[in-house]
C-alpha positions as semicolon CSV with decimal commas, in nm:
position;residue;x (nm);y (nm);z (nm)
1;X;-1,032;-0,994;2,134
2;X;-1,233;-0,682;2,214
3;X;-1,352;-0,479;1,920
4;X;-1,592;-0,192;1,866
5;X;-1,796;-0,039;1,589
6;X;-1,957;0,293;1,516
7;X;-2,311;0,162;1,525
8;X;-2,289;0,076;1,894
9;X;-2,144;0,418;1,971
10;X;-1,920;0,266;2,240
11;X;-1,584;0,254;2,068
12;X;-1,406;0,519;2,272
13;X;-1,542;0,406;2,608
14;X;-1,452;0,044;2,540
15;X;-1,094;0,141;2,468
16;X;-1,056;0,363;2,772
17;X;-1,147;0,082;3,013
18;X;-0,959;-0,198;2,838
19;X;-0,593;-0,285;2,874
20;X;-0,332;-0,424;2,642
21;X;-0,392;-0,754;2,471
22;X;-0,136;-1,011;2,592
23;X;0,019;-1,021;2,244
24;X;0,064;-0,643;2,243
25;X;0,221;-0,651;2,589
26;X;0,466;-0,920;2,474
27;X;0,554;-0,718;2,165
28;X;0,628;-0,411;2,375
29;X;0,839;-0,616;2,616
30;X;1,032;-0,769;2,326
31;X;1,101;-0,428;2,178
32;X;1,224;-0,301;2,515
33;X;1,454;-0,602;2,554
34;X;1,609;-0,537;2,215
35;X;1,716;-0,195;2,338
36;X;1,657;-0,002;2,018
37;X;1,696;0,375;2,014
38;X;1,391;0,597;1,971
39;X;1,376;0,746;1,621
40;X;1,342;1,085;1,789
41;X;1,703;1,048;1,902
42;X;1,835;0,939;1,563
43;X;1,908;1,095;1,228
44;X;1,670;0,992;0,949
45;X;1,944;0,777;0,798
46;X;2,008;0,593;1,125
47;X;1,636;0,552;1,190
48;X;1,589;0,395;0,847
49;X;1,876;0,153;0,900
50;X;1,746;0,049;1,243
51;X;1,396;-0,014;1,108
52;X;1,519;-0,205;0,805
53;X;1,745;-0,423;1,019
54;X;1,476;-0,511;1,271
55;X;1,148;-0,544;1,083
56;X;1,185;-0,906;0,969
57;X;1,199;-1,042;1,324
58;X;0,852;-0,900;1,388
59;X;0,688;-1,066;1,089
60;X;0,586;-1,412;0,977
61;X;0,770;-1,557;0,676
62;X;0,667;-1,407;0,343
63;X;0,374;-1,590;0,189
64;X;0,415;-1,726;-0,165
65;X;0,202;-1,549;-0,423
66;X;0,116;-1,631;-0,783
67;X;0,351;-1,371;-0,931
68;X;0,589;-1,092;-0,828
69;X;0,702;-0,822;-1,066
70;X;0,926;-0,518;-1,023
71;X;0,884;-0,215;-1,245
72;X;1,003;0,142;-1,280
73;X;0,759;0,411;-1,385
74;X;0,855;0,777;-1,415
75;X;1,147;0,716;-1,180
76;X;0,931;0,544;-0,915
77;X;1,008;0,185;-0,820
78;X;0,700;-0,036;-0,801
79;X;0,652;-0,390;-0,679
80;X;0,346;-0,582;-0,796
81;X;0,214;-0,898;-0,630
82;X;-0,060;-1,110;-0,793
83;X;-0,226;-1,306;-0,518
84;X;-0,309;-1,674;-0,529
85;X;-0,649;-1,704;-0,695
86;X;-0,639;-1,359;-0,854
87;X;-0,780;-1,371;-1,207
88;X;-0,540;-1,309;-1,495
89;X;-0,770;-1,036;-1,626
90;X;-0,986;-0,774;-1,456
91;X;-0,856;-0,847;-1,106
92;X;-0,929;-0,611;-0,817
93;X;-0,624;-0,405;-0,726
94;X;-0,486;-0,213;-0,431
95;X;-0,223;0,061;-0,440
96;X;-0,063;0,016;-0,098
97;X;0,147;0,289;0,066
98;X;0,383;0,170;0,337
99;X;0,396;0,331;0,680
100;X;0,697;0,477;0,856
101;X;0,608;0,837;0,931
102;X;0,695;0,953;0,576
103;X;1,062;0,922;0,683
104;X;1,140;0,549;0,722
105;X;1,009;0,226;0,573
106;X;1,035;0,068;0,230
107;X;0,850;-0,171;0,003
108;X;1,048;-0,450;0,168
109;X;0,949;-0,363;0,526
110;X;0,582;-0,399;0,428
111;X;0,604;-0,685;0,182
112;X;0,448;-0,931;0,429
113;X;0,135;-0,714;0,450
114;X;0,112;-0,671;0,072
115;X;0,147;-1,043;0,003
116;X;-0,107;-1,131;0,271
117;X;-0,361;-0,888;0,126
118;X;-0,300;-1,007;-0,230
119;X;-0,365;-1,369;-0,131
120;X;-0,667;-1,312;0,090
121;X;-0,838;-1,073;-0,150
122;X;-0,743;-1,260;-0,467
123;X;-0,609;-0,929;-0,588
124;X;-0,316;-0,746;-0,740
125;X;-0,132;-0,528;-0,488
126;X;0,105;-0,255;-0,605
127;X;0,345;-0,074;-0,371
128;X;0,527;0,246;-0,475
129;X;0,869;0,330;-0,335
130;X;0,768;0,692;-0,280
131;X;1,022;0,956;-0,183
132;X;1,083;1,013;0,186
133;X;1,131;1,322;0,401
134;X;1,323;1,523;0,498
135;X;1,513;1,494;0,169
136;X;1,181;1,512;-0,017
137;X;0,927;1,682;0,214
138;X;0,553;1,717;0,160
139;X;0,402;1,691;-0,095
140;X;0,673;1,495;-0,280
141;X;0,577;1,151;-0,146
142;X;0,209;1,214;-0,213
143;X;0,289;1,325;-0,568
144;X;0,479;0,999;-0,625
145;X;0,181;0,797;-0,503
146;X;-0,048;0,997;-0,732
147;X;0,175;0,921;-1,031
148;X;0,171;0,552;-0,937
149;X;-0,209;0,553;-0,916
150;X;-0,238;0,721;-1,255
151;X;0,002;0,466;-1,401
152;X;-0,179;0,153;-1,283
153;X;-0,509;0,307;-1,388
154;X;-0,390;0,387;-1,740
155;X;-0,204;0,054;-1,774
156;X;-0,469;-0,157;-1,603
157;X;-0,510;-0,395;-1,896
158;X;-0,138;-0,474;-1,910
159;X;-0,140;-0,556;-1,537
160;X;-0,459;-0,763;-1,563
161;X;-0,643;-0,513;-1,342
162;X;-1,002;-0,396;-1,357
163;X;-0,972;-0,014;-1,363
164;X;-1,312;0,014;-1,196
165;X;-1,190;-0,187;-0,895
166;X;-0,871;-0,009;-0,797
167;X;-0,853;0,078;-0,427
168;X;-0,592;0,266;-0,226
169;X;-0,463;0,169;0,116
170;X;-0,186;0,196;0,369
171;X;-0,088;0,192;0,733
172;X;-0,011;0,490;0,957
173;X;0,161;0,748;0,733
174;X;0,069;0,524;0,439
175;X;-0,293;0,545;0,553
176;X;-0,255;0,922;0,553
177;X;-0,134;0,912;0,193
178;X;-0,418;0,678;0,093
179;X;-0,682;0,899;0,257
180;X;-0,535;1,200;0,080
181;X;-0,549;1,021;-0,255
182;X;-0,912;0,931;-0,188
183;X;-0,995;1,299;-0,138
184;X;-0,801;1,392;-0,452
185;X;-0,992;1,124;-0,643
186;X;-1,320;1,266;-0,516
187;X;-1,215;1,611;-0,638
188;X;-1,109;1,490;-0,984
189;X;-0,737;1,538;-0,917
190;X;-0,670;1,163;-0,924
191;X;-0,826;0,868;-1,106
192;X;-1,140;0,715;-0,966
193;X;-1,099;0,458;-0,690
194;X;-1,340;0,198;-0,555
195;X;-1,236;0,193;-0,188
196;X;-0,981;0,305;0,070
197;X;-0,832;0,065;0,325
198;X;-0,673;0,243;0,620
199;X;-0,481;0,082;0,905
200;X;-0,451;0,321;1,205
201;X;-0,411;0,623;0,976
202;X;-0,263;0,960;1,064
203;X;-0,538;1,210;0,980
204;X;-0,448;1,530;1,170
205;X;-0,120;1,715;1,219
206;X;-0,215;1,916;1,529
207;X;-0,114;1,626;1,755
208;X;-0,350;1,751;2,023
209;X;-0,610;1,472;2,036
210;X;-0,709;1,290;2,355
211;X;-0,483;0,989;2,299
212;X;-0,181;1,211;2,242
213;X;-0,223;1,286;2,610
214;X;-0,329;0,944;2,738
215;X;-0,113;0,725;2,511
216;X;0,177;0,950;2,424
217;X;0,432;0,732;2,607
218;X;0,459;0,362;2,688
219;X;0,257;0,214;2,401
220;X;0,520;0,186;2,128
221;X;0,489;0,491;1,903
222;X;0,522;0,800;2,122
223;X;0,398;1,157;2,093
224;X;0,759;1,275;2,076
225;X;0,830;1,041;1,786
226;X;0,518;1,158;1,603
227;X;0,640;1,517;1,634
228;X;0,977;1,407;1,490
229;X;0,806;1,242;1,194
230;X;0,570;1,533;1,131
231;X;0,839;1,798;1,152
232;X;1,058;1,613;0,901
233;X;0,762;1,572;0,666
234;X;0,594;1,911;0,694
235;X;0,826;2,154;0,868
236;X;0,661;2,464;1,008
237;X;0,370;2,671;0,886
238;X;0,031;2,626;0,726
239;X;0,108;2,286;0,576
240;X;-0,023;2,129;0,897
241;X;-0,376;2,241;0,808
242;X;-0,355;2,136;0,441
243;X;-0,612;1,856;0,389
244;X;-0,361;1,674;0,170
245;X;-0,148;1,637;0,484
246;X;-0,434;1,631;0,736
247;X;-0,745;1,471;0,578
248;X;-0,944;1,539;0,895
249;X;-0,918;1,910;0,807
250;X;-1,111;1,863;0,481
251;X;-1,426;2,074;0,473
252;X;-1,630;1,770;0,372
253;X;-1,561;1,401;0,316
254;X;-1,881;1,353;0,117
255;X;-1,828;1,174;-0,212
256;X;-1,507;0,993;-0,116
257;X;-1,476;0,621;-0,182
258;X;-1,611;0,381;0,084
259;X;-1,359;0,320;0,359
260;X;-1,247;0,013;0,550
261;X;-1,065;0,121;0,867
262;X;-0,872;-0,073;1,132
263;X;-0,782;0,109;1,453
264;X;-0,570;0,009;1,752
265;X;-0,718;0,122;2,082
266;X;-0,384;0,160;2,264
267;X;-0,242;0,396;2,005
268;X;-0,138;0,760;2,018
269;X;-0,324;0,804;1,685
270;X;-0,646;0,637;1,799
271;X;-0,852;0,951;1,868
272;X;-0,782;1,114;1,533
273;X;-0,847;0,786;1,351
274;X;-1,179;0,749;1,532
275;X;-1,272;1,109;1,454
276;X;-1,206;1,045;1,085
277;X;-1,410;0,723;1,089
278;X;-1,701;0,900;1,257
279;X;-1,701;1,169;0,991
280;X;-1,687;0,910;0,714
281;X;-1,979;0,726;0,871
282;X;-2,192;1,039;0,853
283;X;-2,068;1,176;0,522
284;X;-2,008;0,878;0,292
285;X;-1,975;0,536;0,455
286;X;-1,724;0,329;0,649
287;X;-1,661;-0,018;0,783
288;X;-1,469;0,022;1,109
289;X;-1,325;-0,233;1,347
290;X;-1,128;-0,148;1,657
291;X;-0,875;-0,388;1,809
292;X;-0,916;-0,227;2,149
293;X;-0,616;-0,387;2,319
294;X;-0,371;-0,339;2,035
295;X;-0,089;-0,094;1,972
296;X;0,012;0,117;1,676
297;X;0,175;-0,087;1,401
298;X;0,035;-0,421;1,516
299;X;-0,041;-0,535;1,161
300;X;0,334;-0,518;1,091
301;X;0,409;-0,749;1,387
302;X;0,249;-1,072;1,267
303;X;0,516;-1,297;1,420
304;X;0,427;-1,175;1,770
305;X;0,068;-1,051;1,734
306;X;-0,181;-1,298;1,581
307;X;-0,438;-1,020;1,564
308;X;-0,237;-0,889;1,266
309;X;-0,367;-1,175;1,051
310;X;-0,719;-1,124;1,185
311;X;-0,710;-0,756;1,089
312;X;-0,593;-0,830;0,735
313;X;-0,851;-1,105;0,688
314;X;-1,130;-0,882;0,815
315;X;-1,019;-0,590;0,596
316;X;-0,997;-0,803;0,283
317;X;-1,340;-0,952;0,349
318;X;-1,493;-0,607;0,390
319;X;-1,316;-0,473;0,082
320;X;-1,415;-0,759;-0,148
321;X;-1,771;-0,764;-0,014
322;X;-1,803;-0,397;-0,103
323;X;-1,684;-0,481;-0,453
């Protein structure tokens, strides 16, 4: 499994010359054989139904955890998983935002990831069912995630959470939301967090990076689909340069919580994710690992892509080592 890091300074070159991992190629072939319709050709409602119907076939069976709890706070549905081995008091915690381009996805489509993290980190993982676009465009979903973060921070004792060890995380659009919360935390607009865990995050809304040209078609998530997601979430205008929607546009990243980042080399979002990681490395600190032969969303495809488990195990080890 090829991987890169910032210290070597070879990440981008390694990805350019490498091809798809066999597991990624099989996953793409399986998706093509299923004959699903691109979300860019569907209504949001149809895209959600298609994703919900098909996600389970891509994932390993749900892992048992020590405890599962559902809650409602301020109109937001939350699901809380206490991992095996997590202490009953003062456990580390992760607020995890699911991916899906701010338009599709649910707590259920990402439950495998949340349970796997809870078990491997010995932590409490909380997922908010934030509002989706276009019915609730930016910044509605981000505001929901902020309310969820404030809630678990203020009610940390009742959840058996250490308020000093609450991290935020997510994949793709969820990584975008997590990175935005980290900046808001830095600026005093959100409670303090200890870390941010980002799987192939969206960080820029210009959609003009190198891999939008080189990987915009044929690698799963396409450039056309990303435009569909963005336009539903943001619409037109200056929102595309708002750092809450495009963390890469922030004037400085200094002072944000330490980051753990997983990138997929064969991903339309790779270049903007790498650019964000490079800035974090200079401005505040990052642990980065690149799965050079992998595609966008590979952590959600654990039944077909064993590297999904590797990425979660590596991320949890880096997070817990950082404290």
